[in-house]
N, CA, C and O atoms as a Tinker XYZ file with bonds, in Angstrom:
   504  protein
     1  N    159.403000  -21.700000 -178.184000    73     2
     2  CA   160.843000  -21.777000 -177.909000    64     1     3
     3  C    161.323000  -23.188000 -178.250000    63     2     4     5
     4  O    160.878000  -24.160000 -177.640000    81     3
     5  N    162.224000  -23.299000 -179.218000    73     3     6
     6  CA   162.743000  -24.594000 -179.645000    64     5     7
     7  C    163.920000  -24.999000 -178.765000    63     6     8     9
     8  O    164.814000  -24.200000 -178.485000    81     7
     9  N    163.900000  -26.232000 -178.344000    73     7    10
    10  CA   164.978000  -26.750000 -177.500000    64     9    11
    11  C    165.404000  -28.122000 -178.002000    63    10    12    13
    12  O    164.566000  -28.958000 -178.339000    81    11
    13  N    166.716000  -28.349000 -178.049000    73    11    14
    14  CA   167.264000  -29.648000 -178.433000    64    13    15
    15  C    167.927000  -30.258000 -177.205000    63    14    16    17
    16  O    168.749000  -29.620000 -176.547000    81    15
    17  N    167.563000  -31.493000 -176.908000    73    15    18
    18  CA   168.111000  -32.170000 -175.743000    64    17    19
    19  C    168.839000  -33.422000 -176.194000    63    18    20    21
    20  O    168.237000  -34.348000 -176.737000    81    19
    21  N    170.156000  -33.437000 -175.960000    73    19    22
    22  CA   170.994000  -34.567000 -176.369000    64    21    23
    23  C    171.226000  -35.502000 -175.196000    63    22    24    25
    24  O    171.152000  -35.097000 -174.036000    81    23
    25  N    171.507000  -36.757000 -175.513000    73    23    26
    26  CA   171.875000  -37.731000 -174.488000    64    25    27
    27  C    172.684000  -38.842000 -175.137000    63    26    28    29
    28  O    172.715000  -38.977000 -176.360000    81    27
    29  N    173.340000  -39.634000 -174.294000    73    27    30
    30  CA   174.044000  -40.805000 -174.797000    64    29    31
    31  C    175.557000  -40.724000 -174.774000    63    30    32    33
    32  O    176.228000  -41.735000 -174.985000    81    31
    33  N    176.110000  -39.548000 -174.523000    73    31    34
    34  CA   177.560000  -39.443000 -174.464000    64    33    35
    35  C    178.127000  -40.236000 -173.301000    63    34    36    37
    36  O    177.486000  -40.376000 -172.259000    81    35
    37  N    179.343000  -40.756000 -173.488000    73    35    38
    38  CA   179.945000  -41.586000 -172.452000    64    37    39
    39  C    181.428000  -41.772000 -172.764000    63    38    40    41
    40  O    181.932000  -41.285000 -173.776000    81    39
    41  N    182.094000  -42.467000 -171.894000    73    39    42
    42  CA   183.499000  -42.847000 -172.122000    64    41    43
    43  C    183.536000  -44.315000 -172.494000    63    42    44    45
    44  O    182.971000  -45.153000 -171.791000    81    43
    45  N    184.193000  -44.627000 -173.588000    73    43    46
    46  CA   184.259000  -46.012000 -174.055000    64    45    47
    47  C    185.674000  -46.316000 -174.526000    63    46    48    49
    48  O    186.474000  -45.414000 -174.770000    81    47
    49  N    185.957000  -47.584000 -174.646000    73    47    50
    50  CA   187.245000  -48.004000 -175.178000    64    49    51
    51  C    187.193000  -48.028000 -176.710000    63    50    52    53
    52  O    186.131000  -48.174000 -177.314000    81    51
    53  N    188.352000  -47.882000 -177.300000    73    51    54
    54  CA   188.447000  -47.949000 -178.751000    64    53    55
    55  C    187.847000  -49.259000 -179.255000    63    54    56    57
    56  O    188.060000  -50.327000 -178.681000    81    55
    57  N    187.093000  -49.142000 -180.343000    73    55    58
    58  CA   186.412000  -50.310000 -180.885000    64    57    59
    59  C    184.997000  -50.469000 -180.387000    63    58    60    61
    60  O    184.229000  -51.271000 -180.918000    81    59
    61  N    184.652000  -49.710000 -179.371000    73    59    62
    62  CA   183.326000  -49.803000 -178.793000    64    61    63
    63  C    182.284000  -49.032000 -179.575000    63    62    64    65
    64  O    182.580000  -48.451000 -180.619000    81    63
    65  N    181.058000  -49.029000 -179.065000    73    63    66
    66  CA   179.927000  -48.385000 -179.724000    64    65    67
    67  C    179.161000  -47.511000 -178.746000    63    66    68    69
    68  O    179.142000  -47.762000 -177.541000    81    67
    69  N    178.537000  -46.490000 -179.285000    73    67    70
    70  CA   177.645000  -45.609000 -178.534000    64    69    71
    71  C    176.531000  -45.160000 -179.456000    63    70    72    73
    72  O    176.702000  -45.102000 -180.673000    81    71
    73  N    175.385000  -44.841000 -178.866000    73    71    74
    74  CA   174.292000  -44.239000 -179.623000    64    73    75
    75  C    173.905000  -42.924000 -178.963000    63    74    76    77
    76  O    173.530000  -42.891000 -177.791000    81    75
    77  N    173.997000  -41.859000 -179.716000    73    75    78
    78  CA   173.571000  -40.548000 -179.233000    64    77    79
    79  C    172.135000  -40.287000 -179.689000    63    78    80    81
    80  O    171.717000  -40.720000 -180.763000    81    79
    81  N    171.400000  -39.575000 -178.853000    73    79    82
    82  CA   170.026000  -39.197000 -179.183000    64    81    83
    83  C    169.856000  -37.705000 -179.026000    63    82    84    85
    84  O    170.519000  -37.077000 -178.201000    81    83
    85  N    168.977000  -37.148000 -179.808000    73    83    86
    86  CA   168.665000  -35.721000 -179.704000    64    85    87
    87  C    167.185000  -35.542000 -179.999000    63    86    88    89
    88  O    166.713000  -35.878000 -181.085000    81    87
    89  N    166.467000  -35.017000 -179.041000    73    87    90
    90  CA   165.035000  -34.782000 -179.218000    64    89    91
    91  C    164.786000  -33.291000 -179.350000    63    90    92    93
    92  O    165.367000  -32.483000 -178.625000    81    91
    93  N    163.922000  -32.940000 -180.279000    73    91    94
    94  CA   163.571000  -31.549000 -180.510000    64    93    95
    95  C    162.244000  -31.244000 -179.834000    63    94    96    97
    96  O    161.258000  -31.950000 -180.046000    81    95
    97  N    162.219000  -30.205000 -179.030000    73    95    98
    98  CA   161.000000  -29.769000 -178.352000    64    97    99
    99  C    160.624000  -28.381000 -178.857000    63    98   100   101
   100  O    161.485000  -27.543000 -179.125000    81    99
   101  N    159.317000  -28.161000 -178.981000    73    99   102
   102  CA   158.815000  -26.818000 -179.272000    64   101   103
   103  C    158.868000  -26.400000 -180.719000    63   102   104   105
   104  O    158.657000  -25.228000 -181.031000    81   103
   105  N    159.149000  -27.344000 -181.622000    73   103   106
   106  CA   159.186000  -26.990000 -183.042000    64   105   107
   107  C    157.883000  -27.432000 -183.686000    63   106   108   109
   108  O    157.576000  -28.624000 -183.702000    81   107
   109  N    157.125000  -26.504000 -184.209000    73   107   110
   110  CA   155.839000  -26.841000 -184.803000    64   109   111
   111  C    155.940000  -27.069000 -186.307000    63   110   112   113
   112  O    154.990000  -27.542000 -186.931000    81   111
   113  N    157.066000  -26.739000 -186.878000    73   111   114
   114  CA   157.251000  -26.946000 -188.315000    64   113   115
   115  C    157.620000  -28.405000 -188.543000    63   114   116   117
   116  O    158.441000  -28.962000 -187.814000    81   115
   117  N    157.018000  -29.024000 -189.549000    73   115   118
   118  CA   157.160000  -30.465000 -189.712000    64   117   119
   119  C    158.378000  -30.886000 -190.529000    63   118   120   121
   120  O    158.879000  -31.997000 -190.357000    81   119
   121  N    158.854000  -30.024000 -191.407000    73   119   122
   122  CA   159.962000  -30.411000 -192.276000    64   121   123
   123  C    161.258000  -29.793000 -191.753000    63   122   124   125
   124  O    161.544000  -28.618000 -191.985000    81   123
   125  N    162.030000  -30.612000 -191.045000    73   123   126
   126  CA   163.266000  -30.110000 -190.475000    64   125   127
   127  C    164.438000  -30.981000 -190.892000    63   126   128   129
   128  O    164.307000  -32.177000 -191.150000    81   127
   129  N    165.561000  -30.342000 -190.943000    73   127   130
   130  CA   166.832000  -30.980000 -191.225000    64   129   131
   131  C    167.551000  -31.136000 -189.894000    63   130   132   133
   132  O    167.557000  -30.207000 -189.085000    81   131
   133  N    168.157000  -32.295000 -189.652000    73   131   134
   134  CA   168.836000  -32.506000 -188.386000    64   133   135
   135  C    170.239000  -33.042000 -188.643000    63   134   136   137
   136  O    170.499000  -33.693000 -189.655000    81   135
   137  N    171.123000  -32.759000 -187.718000    73   135   138
   138  CA   172.520000  -33.126000 -187.949000    64   137   139
   139  C    173.267000  -33.269000 -186.639000    63   138   140   141
   140  O    172.803000  -32.845000 -185.581000    81   139
   141  N    174.429000  -33.874000 -186.737000    73   139   142
   142  CA   175.373000  -33.948000 -185.626000    64   141   143
   143  C    176.677000  -33.292000 -186.062000    63   142   144   145
   144  O    177.191000  -33.538000 -187.154000    81   143
   145  N    177.189000  -32.457000 -185.181000    73   143   146
   146  CA   178.507000  -31.854000 -185.336000    64   145   147
   147  C    179.343000  -32.264000 -184.125000    63   146   148   149
   148  O    178.807000  -32.748000 -183.127000    81   147
   149  N    180.635000  -32.071000 -184.218000    73   147   150
   150  CA   181.483000  -32.344000 -183.059000    64   149   151
   151  C    182.632000  -31.332000 -183.013000    63   150   152   153
   152  O    183.032000  -30.757000 -184.025000    81   151
   153  N    183.132000  -31.147000 -181.818000    73   151   154
   154  CA   184.248000  -30.222000 -181.636000    64   153   155
   155  C    185.174000  -30.740000 -180.546000    63   154   156   157
   156  O    184.748000  -31.060000 -179.436000    81   155
   157  N    186.449000  -30.814000 -180.894000    73   155   158
   158  CA   187.478000  -31.208000 -179.936000    64   157   159
   159  C    188.219000  -29.958000 -179.484000    63   158   160   161
   160  O    188.219000  -28.954000 -180.195000    81   159
   161  N    188.846000  -30.001000 -178.324000    73   159   162
   162  CA   189.597000  -28.828000 -177.844000    64   161   163
   163  C    190.650000  -28.397000 -178.865000    63   162   164   165
   164  O    191.439000  -29.208000 -179.349000    81   163
   165  N    190.641000  -27.124000 -179.176000    73   163   166
   166  CA   191.628000  -26.589000 -180.100000    64   165   167
   167  C    191.296000  -26.785000 -181.563000    63   166   168   169
   168  O    192.065000  -26.373000 -182.432000    81   167
   169  N    190.167000  -27.406000 -181.852000    73   167   170
   170  CA   189.781000  -27.649000 -183.236000    64   169   171
   171  C    188.468000  -26.954000 -183.548000    63   170   172   173
   172  O    187.684000  -26.638000 -182.653000    81   171
   173  N    188.240000  -26.720000 -184.840000    73   171   174
   174  CA   186.980000  -26.128000 -185.249000    64   173   175
   175  C    185.872000  -27.171000 -185.206000    63   174   176   177
   176  O    186.120000  -28.373000 -185.297000    81   175
   177  N    184.653000  -26.686000 -185.067000    73   175   178
   178  CA   183.510000  -27.579000 -185.122000    64   177   179
   179  C    183.403000  -28.182000 -186.512000    63   178   180   181
   180  O    183.552000  -27.475000 -187.510000    81   179
   181  N    183.149000  -29.469000 -186.585000    73   179   182
   182  CA   183.048000  -30.137000 -187.876000    64   181   183
   183  C    181.750000  -30.926000 -187.971000    63   182   184   185
   184  O    181.243000  -31.449000 -186.979000    81   183
   185  N    181.238000  -30.995000 -189.165000    73   183   186
   186  CA   180.035000  -31.769000 -189.400000    64   185   187
   187  C    180.330000  -33.252000 -189.398000    63   186   188   189
   188  O    181.341000  -33.690000 -189.948000    81   187
   189  N    179.460000  -34.022000 -188.785000    73   187   190
   190  CA   179.617000  -35.472000 -188.709000    64   189   191
   191  C    178.618000  -36.162000 -189.639000    63   190   192   193
   192  O    178.995000  -36.993000 -190.465000    81   191
   193  N    177.355000  -35.809000 -189.496000    73   191   194
   194  CA   176.315000  -36.440000 -190.312000    64   193   195
   195  C    175.093000  -35.543000 -190.350000    63   194   196   197
   196  O    174.805000  -34.814000 -189.401000    81   195
   197  N    174.380000  -35.609000 -191.465000    73   195   198
   198  CA   173.172000  -34.814000 -191.672000    64   197   199
   199  C    172.073000  -35.732000 -192.185000    63   198   200   201
   200  O    172.337000  -36.651000 -192.960000    81   199
   201  N    170.850000  -35.485000 -191.754000    73   199   202
   202  CA   169.710000  -36.206000 -192.311000    64   201   203
   203  C    168.617000  -35.205000 -192.656000    63   202   204   205
   204  O    168.193000  -34.411000 -191.816000    81   203
   205  N    168.175000  -35.258000 -193.890000    73   203   206
   206  CA   167.147000  -34.343000 -194.361000    64   205   207
   207  C    165.774000  -34.923000 -194.028000    63   206   208   209
   208  O    165.653000  -36.079000 -193.624000    81   207
   209  N    164.759000  -34.108000 -194.202000    73   207   210
   210  CA   163.404000  -34.550000 -193.884000    64   209   211
   211  C    162.980000  -35.753000 -194.730000    63   210   212   213
   212  O    162.143000  -36.548000 -194.302000    81   211
   213  N    163.556000  -35.888000 -195.932000    73   211   214
   214  CA   163.194000  -37.020000 -196.790000    64   213   215
   215  C    164.034000  -38.256000 -196.508000    63   214   216   217
   216  O    163.898000  -39.270000 -197.192000    81   215
   217  N    164.900000  -38.179000 -195.508000    73   215   218
   218  CA   165.722000  -39.327000 -195.130000    64   217   219
   219  C    167.074000  -39.392000 -195.788000    63   218   220   221
   220  O    167.875000  -40.262000 -195.447000    81   219
   221  N    167.358000  -38.505000 -196.717000    73   219   222
   222  CA   168.674000  -38.506000 -197.353000    64   221   223
   223  C    169.732000  -38.092000 -196.348000    63   222   224   225
   224  O    169.467000  -37.284000 -195.458000    81   223
   225  N    170.930000  -38.641000 -196.485000    73   223   226
   226  CA   171.973000  -38.427000 -195.487000    64   225   227
   227  C    173.289000  -37.974000 -196.110000    63   226   228   229
   228  O    173.558000  -38.199000 -197.290000    81   227
   229  N    174.082000  -37.342000 -195.289000    73   227   230
   230  CA   175.440000  -36.935000 -195.642000    64   229   231
   231  C    176.331000  -37.351000 -194.485000    63   230   232   233
   232  O    175.951000  -37.195000 -193.324000    81   231
   233  N    177.507000  -37.878000 -194.783000    73   231   234
   234  CA   178.448000  -38.268000 -193.743000    64   233   235
   235  C    179.828000  -37.661000 -194.013000    63   234   236   237
   236  O    180.247000  -37.514000 -195.161000    81   235
   237  N    180.503000  -37.323000 -192.950000    73   235   238
   238  CA   181.901000  -36.942000 -193.086000    64   237   239
   239  C    182.712000  -38.174000 -193.479000    63   238   240   241
   240  O    182.401000  -39.288000 -193.058000    81   239
   241  N    183.741000  -37.971000 -194.279000    73   239   242
   242  CA   184.553000  -39.099000 -194.733000    64   241   243
   243  C    185.132000  -39.888000 -193.563000    63   242   244   245
   244  O    185.280000  -41.107000 -193.642000    81   243
   245  N    185.454000  -39.197000 -192.492000    73   243   246
   246  CA   186.097000  -39.840000 -191.344000    64   245   247
   247  C    185.186000  -40.799000 -190.598000    63   246   248   249
   248  O    185.665000  -41.607000 -189.802000    81   247
   249  N    183.874000  -40.727000 -190.839000    73   247   250
   250  CA   182.952000  -41.595000 -190.099000    64   249   251
   251  C    182.168000  -42.537000 -191.003000    63   250   252   253
   252  O    181.419000  -43.381000 -190.511000    81   251
   253  N    182.328000  -42.406000 -192.306000    73   251   254
   254  CA   181.591000  -43.261000 -193.237000    64   253   255
   255  C    181.880000  -44.729000 -192.958000    63   254   256   257
   256  O    183.029000  -45.132000 -192.777000    81   255
   257  N    180.819000  -45.509000 -192.928000    73   255   258
   258  CA   180.966000  -46.939000 -192.659000    64   257   259
   259  C    180.993000  -47.289000 -191.187000    63   258   260   261
   260  O    180.896000  -48.463000 -190.828000    81   259
   261  N    181.125000  -46.281000 -190.320000    73   259   262
   262  CA   181.153000  -46.540000 -188.871000    64   261   263
   263  C    179.964000  -45.905000 -188.159000    63   262   264   265
   264  O    179.455000  -46.466000 -187.189000    81   263
   265  N    179.521000  -44.751000 -188.624000    73   263   266
   266  CA   178.423000  -44.036000 -187.980000    64   265   267
   267  C    177.183000  -44.092000 -188.861000    63   266   268   269
   268  O    177.271000  -44.121000 -190.088000    81   267
   269  N    176.019000  -44.105000 -188.199000    73   267   270
   270  CA   174.749000  -44.073000 -188.916000    64   269   271
   271  C    173.826000  -43.063000 -188.260000    63   270   272   273
   272  O    173.588000  -43.117000 -187.053000    81   271
   273  N    173.309000  -42.142000 -189.063000    73   271   274
   274  CA   172.339000  -41.174000 -188.556000    64   273   275
   275  C    170.950000  -41.640000 -188.960000    63   274   276   277
   276  O    170.745000  -42.128000 -190.072000    81   275
   277  N    169.999000  -41.485000 -188.048000    73   275   278
   278  CA   168.628000  -41.889000 -188.341000    64   277   279
   279  C    167.681000  -41.002000 -187.553000    63   278   280   281
   280  O    168.105000  -40.233000 -186.690000    81   279
   281  N    166.395000  -41.115000 -187.858000    73   279   282
   282  CA   165.406000  -40.318000 -187.133000    64   281   283
   283  C    164.186000  -41.180000 -186.867000    63   282   284   285
   284  O    163.971000  -42.188000 -187.541000    81   283
   285  N    163.394000  -40.787000 -185.893000    73   283   286
   286  CA   162.199000  -41.561000 -185.588000    64   285   287
   287  C    161.076000  -41.182000 -186.546000    63   286   288   289
   288  O    161.209000  -40.247000 -187.335000    81   287
   289  N    159.973000  -41.916000 -186.468000    73   287   290
   290  CA   158.879000  -41.678000 -187.410000    64   289   291
   291  C    158.290000  -40.281000 -187.271000    63   290   292   293
   292  O    157.868000  -39.681000 -188.259000    81   291
   293  N    158.260000  -39.775000 -186.075000    73   291   294
   294  CA   157.729000  -38.431000 -185.849000    64   293   295
   295  C    158.695000  -37.357000 -186.318000    63   294   296   297
   296  O    158.338000  -36.181000 -186.400000    81   295
   297  N    159.920000  -37.764000 -186.624000    73   295   298
   298  CA   160.961000  -36.855000 -187.121000    64   297   299
   299  C    161.244000  -35.724000 -186.148000    63   298   300   301
   300  O    161.561000  -34.603000 -186.545000    81   299
   301  N    161.121000  -36.041000 -184.858000    73   299   302
   302  CA   161.510000  -35.050000 -183.864000    64   301   303
   303  C    162.671000  -35.538000 -183.020000    63   302   304   305
   304  O    163.086000  -34.864000 -182.078000    81   303
   305  N    163.196000  -36.704000 -183.353000    73   303   306
   306  CA   164.352000  -37.241000 -182.645000    64   305   307
   307  C    165.339000  -37.781000 -183.668000    63   306   308   309
   308  O    164.965000  -38.494000 -184.600000    81   307
   309  N    166.583000  -37.435000 -183.481000    73   307   310
   310  CA   167.633000  -37.929000 -184.364000    64   309   311
   311  C    168.629000  -38.737000 -183.547000    63   310   312   313
   312  O    168.922000  -38.403000 -182.399000    81   311
   313  N    169.140000  -39.793000 -184.143000    73   311   314
   314  CA   170.080000  -40.677000 -183.470000    64   313   315
   315  C    171.397000  -40.702000 -184.240000    63   314   316   317
   316  O    171.438000  -40.458000 -185.446000    81   315
   317  N    172.451000  -40.997000 -183.528000    73   315   318
   318  CA   173.736000  -41.230000 -184.173000    64   317   319
   319  C    174.310000  -42.511000 -183.576000    63   318   320   321
   320  O    174.790000  -42.526000 -182.443000    81   319
   321  N    174.249000  -43.579000 -184.358000    73   319   322
   322  CA   174.835000  -44.842000 -183.941000    64   321   323
   323  C    176.304000  -44.813000 -184.336000    63   322   324   325
   324  O    176.639000  -44.650000 -185.510000    81   323
   325  N    177.166000  -44.971000 -183.362000    73   323   326
   326  CA   178.603000  -44.886000 -183.600000    64   325   327
   327  C    179.248000  -46.221000 -183.258000    63   326   328   329
   328  O    179.205000  -46.666000 -182.112000    81   327
   329  N    179.839000  -46.848000 -184.249000    73   327   330
   330  CA   180.517000  -48.133000 -184.081000    64   329   331
   331  C    182.002000  -47.980000 -184.369000    63   330   332   333
   332  O    182.440000  -46.998000 -184.968000    81   331
   333  N    182.760000  -48.967000 -183.932000    73   331   334
   334  CA   184.209000  -48.975000 -184.170000    64   333   335
   335  C    184.839000  -47.634000 -183.803000    63   334   336   337
   336  O    185.605000  -47.055000 -184.573000    81   335
   337  N    184.508000  -47.171000 -182.642000    73   335   338
   338  CA   184.977000  -45.849000 -182.209000    64   337   339
   339  C    186.490000  -45.810000 -182.083000    63   338   340   341
   340  O    187.127000  -46.787000 -181.690000    81   339
   341  N    187.047000  -44.656000 -182.426000    73   339   342
   342  CA   188.485000  -44.444000 -182.379000    64   341   343
   343  C    188.783000  -43.280000 -181.419000    63   342   344   345
   344  O    187.912000  -42.444000 -181.180000    81   343
   345  N    189.986000  -43.221000 -180.877000    73   343   346
   346  CA   190.324000  -42.090000 -179.998000    64   345   347
   347  C    190.106000  -40.742000 -180.675000    63   346   348   349
   348  O    189.766000  -39.767000 -180.005000    81   347
   349  N    190.292000  -40.668000 -181.971000    73   347   350
   350  CA   190.096000  -39.399000 -182.671000    64   349   351
   351  C    188.633000  -38.999000 -182.783000    63   350   352   353
   352  O    188.332000  -37.892000 -183.230000    81   351
   353  N    187.717000  -39.878000 -182.385000    73   351   354
   354  CA   186.302000  -39.518000 -182.324000    64   353   355
   355  C    185.965000  -38.768000 -181.036000    63   354   356   357
   356  O    184.851000  -38.268000 -180.881000    81   355
   357  N    186.908000  -38.688000 -180.127000    73   355   358
   358  CA   186.685000  -37.981000 -178.876000    64   357   359
   359  C    186.371000  -36.523000 -179.143000    63   358   360   361
   360  O    187.140000  -35.824000 -179.803000    81   359
   361  N    185.238000  -36.066000 -178.627000    73   359   362
   362  CA   184.797000  -34.693000 -178.871000    64   361   363
   363  C    183.503000  -34.437000 -178.118000    63   362   364   365
   364  O    182.878000  -35.355000 -177.588000    81   363
   365  N    183.115000  -33.167000 -178.084000    73   363   366
   366  CA   181.780000  -32.801000 -177.667000    64   365   367
   367  C    180.916000  -32.875000 -178.925000    63   366   368   369
   368  O    181.233000  -32.261000 -179.944000    81   367
   369  N    179.839000  -33.622000 -178.843000    73   367   370
   370  CA   178.946000  -33.797000 -179.983000    64   369   371
   371  C    177.713000  -32.925000 -179.797000    63   370   372   373
   372  O    177.075000  -32.938000 -178.744000    81   371
   373  N    177.393000  -32.171000 -180.834000    73   371   374
   374  CA   176.278000  -31.237000 -180.792000    64   373   375
   375  C    175.228000  -31.625000 -181.825000    63   374   376   377
   376  O    175.547000  -31.986000 -182.957000    81   375
   377  N    173.986000  -31.544000 -181.413000    73   375   378
   378  CA   172.871000  -31.757000 -182.303000    64   377   379
   379  C    172.438000  -30.413000 -182.883000    63   378   380   381
   380  O    172.472000  -29.391000 -182.198000    81   379
   381  N    172.033000  -30.427000 -184.144000    73   379   382
   382  CA   171.560000  -29.219000 -184.805000    64   381   383
   383  C    170.271000  -29.522000 -185.545000    63   382   384   385
   384  O    170.079000  -30.624000 -186.058000    81   383
   385  N    169.391000  -28.535000 -185.594000    73   383   386
   386  CA   168.127000  -28.694000 -186.304000    64   385   387
   387  C    167.737000  -27.371000 -186.950000    63   386   388   389
   388  O    167.955000  -26.300000 -186.385000    81   387
   389  N    167.161000  -27.463000 -188.136000    73   387   390
   390  CA   166.751000  -26.249000 -188.835000    64   389   391
   391  C    165.589000  -26.555000 -189.761000    63   390   392   393
   392  O    165.435000  -27.682000 -190.231000    81   391
   393  N    164.789000  -25.562000 -190.014000    73   391   394
   394  CA   163.686000  -25.707000 -190.960000    64   393   395
   395  C    164.241000  -25.811000 -192.372000    63   394   396   397
   396  O    165.144000  -25.064000 -192.749000    81   395
   397  N    163.703000  -26.727000 -193.141000    73   395   398
   398  CA   164.231000  -26.926000 -194.488000    64   397   399
   399  C    163.846000  -25.795000 -195.437000    63   398   400   401
   400  O    164.451000  -25.648000 -196.499000    81   399
   401  N    162.838000  -24.986000 -195.064000    73   399   402
   402  CA   162.473000  -23.862000 -195.935000    64   401   403
   403  C    163.331000  -22.638000 -195.659000    63   402   404   405
   404  O    163.268000  -21.659000 -196.401000    81   403
   405  N    164.128000  -22.681000 -194.606000    73   403   406
   406  CA   164.958000  -21.537000 -194.242000    64   405   407
   407  C    166.452000  -21.833000 -194.335000    63   406   408   409
   408  O    167.271000  -20.915000 -194.323000    81   407
   409  N    166.803000  -23.108000 -194.428000    73   407   410
   410  CA   168.204000  -23.489000 -194.329000    64   409   411
   411  C    168.542000  -24.583000 -195.329000    63   410   412   413
   412  O    167.764000  -25.519000 -195.514000    81   411
   413  N    169.690000  -24.473000 -195.972000    73   411   414
   414  CA   170.175000  -25.569000 -196.814000    64   413   415
   415  C    170.591000  -26.708000 -195.892000    63   414   416   417
   416  O    171.286000  -26.502000 -194.897000    81   415
   417  N    170.153000  -27.903000 -196.242000    73   415   418
   418  CA   170.383000  -29.039000 -195.357000    64   417   419
   419  C    171.748000  -29.670000 -195.644000    63   418   420   421
   420  O    171.845000  -30.769000 -196.189000    81   419
   421  N    172.774000  -28.953000 -195.267000    73   419   422
   422  CA   174.136000  -29.471000 -195.344000    64   421   423
   423  C    174.960000  -28.754000 -194.272000    63   422   424   425
   424  O    174.447000  -27.883000 -193.570000    81   423
   425  N    176.229000  -29.121000 -194.149000    73   423   426
   426  CA   177.046000  -28.582000 -193.059000    64   425   427
   427  C    177.134000  -27.057000 -193.129000    63   426   428   429
   428  O    176.950000  -26.373000 -192.122000    81   427
   429  N    177.414000  -26.536000 -194.304000    73   427   430
   430  CA   177.568000  -25.089000 -194.438000    64   429   431
   431  C    176.264000  -24.366000 -194.153000    63   430   432   433
   432  O    176.250000  -23.339000 -193.475000    81   431
   433  N    175.170000  -24.905000 -194.672000    73   431   434
   434  CA   173.884000  -24.272000 -194.458000    64   433   435
   435  C    173.503000  -24.229000 -192.995000    63   434   436   437
   436  O    172.992000  -23.225000 -192.500000    81   435
   437  N    173.756000  -25.325000 -192.312000    73   435   438
   438  CA   173.393000  -25.391000 -190.890000    64   437   439
   439  C    174.260000  -24.461000 -190.056000    63   438   440   441
   440  O    173.794000  -23.935000 -189.046000    81   439
   441  N    175.487000  -24.248000 -190.446000    73   439   442
   442  CA   176.363000  -23.367000 -189.670000    64   441   443
   443  C    176.182000  -21.905000 -190.035000    63   442   444   445
   444  O    176.726000  -21.023000 -189.370000    81   443
   445  N    175.426000  -21.647000 -191.078000    73   443   446
   446  CA   175.275000  -20.269000 -191.540000    64   445   447
   447  C    174.238000  -19.486000 -190.754000    63   446   448   449
   448  O    174.294000  -18.256000 -190.724000    81   447
   449  N    173.294000  -20.165000 -190.116000    73   447   450
   450  CA   172.292000  -19.444000 -189.356000    64   449   451
   451  C    170.963000  -20.174000 -189.384000    63   450   452   453
   452  O    170.843000  -21.246000 -189.979000    81   451
   453  N    169.950000  -19.580000 -188.728000    73   451   454
   454  CA   168.610000  -20.146000 -188.638000    64   453   455
   455  C    168.629000  -21.580000 -188.130000    63   454   456   457
   456  O    167.768000  -22.383000 -188.492000    81   455
   457  N    169.602000  -21.901000 -187.299000    73   455   458
   458  CA   169.784000  -23.259000 -186.792000    64   457   459
   459  C    169.699000  -23.272000 -185.280000    63   458   460   461
   460  O    170.222000  -22.387000 -184.603000    81   459
   461  N    169.036000  -24.282000 -184.767000    73   459   462
   462  CA   168.978000  -24.496000 -183.335000    64   461   463
   463  C    170.042000  -25.525000 -182.944000    63   462   464   465
   464  O    170.294000  -26.488000 -183.669000    81   463
   465  N    170.654000  -25.301000 -181.790000    73   463   466
   466  CA   171.744000  -26.157000 -181.333000    64   465   467
   467  C    171.464000  -26.693000 -179.939000    63   466   468   469
   468  O    170.863000  -26.017000 -179.105000    81   467
   469  N    171.915000  -27.931000 -179.701000    73   467   470
   470  CA   171.842000  -28.486000 -178.369000    64   469   471
   471  C    173.043000  -28.055000 -177.538000    63   470   472   473
   472  O    173.940000  -27.363000 -178.022000    81   471
   473  N    173.041000  -28.474000 -176.290000    73   471   474
   474  CA   174.118000  -28.103000 -175.371000    64   473   475
   475  C    175.370000  -28.959000 -175.532000    63   474   476   477
   476  O    176.452000  -28.582000 -175.082000    81   475
   477  N    175.217000  -30.100000 -176.168000    73   475   478
   478  CA   176.363000  -30.972000 -176.388000    64   477   479
   479  C    176.387000  -32.149000 -175.433000    63   478   480   481
   480  O    175.901000  -32.060000 -174.305000    81   479
   481  N    176.954000  -33.246000 -175.893000    73   479   482
   482  CA   177.150000  -34.427000 -175.067000    64   481   483
   483  C    178.552000  -34.964000 -175.360000    63   482   484   485
   484  O    178.943000  -35.107000 -176.519000    81   483
   485  N    179.298000  -35.256000 -174.303000    73   483   486
   486  CA   180.706000  -35.601000 -174.447000    64   485   487
   487  C    180.893000  -37.074000 -174.766000    63   486   488   489
   488  O    180.322000  -37.950000 -174.115000    81   487
   489  N    181.704000  -37.322000 -175.781000    73   487   490
   490  CA   182.114000  -38.682000 -176.128000    64   489   491
   491  C    183.626000  -38.768000 -175.970000    63   490   492   493
   492  O    184.371000  -37.993000 -176.571000    81   491
   493  N    184.066000  -39.715000 -175.159000    73   491   494
   494  CA   185.492000  -39.907000 -174.941000    64   493   495
   495  C    185.859000  -41.344000 -175.277000    63   494   496   497
   496  O    185.277000  -42.284000 -174.735000    81   495
   497  N    186.823000  -41.509000 -176.168000    73   495   498
   498  CA   187.259000  -42.833000 -176.591000    64   497   499
   499  C    188.730000  -43.011000 -176.225000    63   498   500   501
   500  O    189.574000  -42.212000 -176.632000    81   499
   501  N    189.034000  -44.045000 -175.466000    73   499   502
   502  CA   190.414000  -44.240000 -175.023000    64   501   503
   503  C    190.937000  -45.606000 -175.444000    63   502   504
   504  O    192.085000  -45.943000 -175.155000    81   503
């Protein structure tokens, strides 16, 4: 049973920084794609950043230059370093993980299926 556990959400002032973490438990497959999505009330879920097993990354235009996605050496934990936070970054942030042999490692691929999701961690910027 695969489980994703997120942490790090908080309330911060505009211009501040936060680091979100997501650890994957119970996944025995070594090559996984991991990502962060976010959803605000009344809006659709949107992709924020993706990191493939080889370390290649994708960022949403709205966060480029401010957010950095990374993973640990064991590749079972993904981080999202968020700097220069803006009120429009306020959202529930969700971690996603999928096997690279079953899923295209991009926003559409991860939302299409065969993806594990965390429960979400709230980020509020005022």
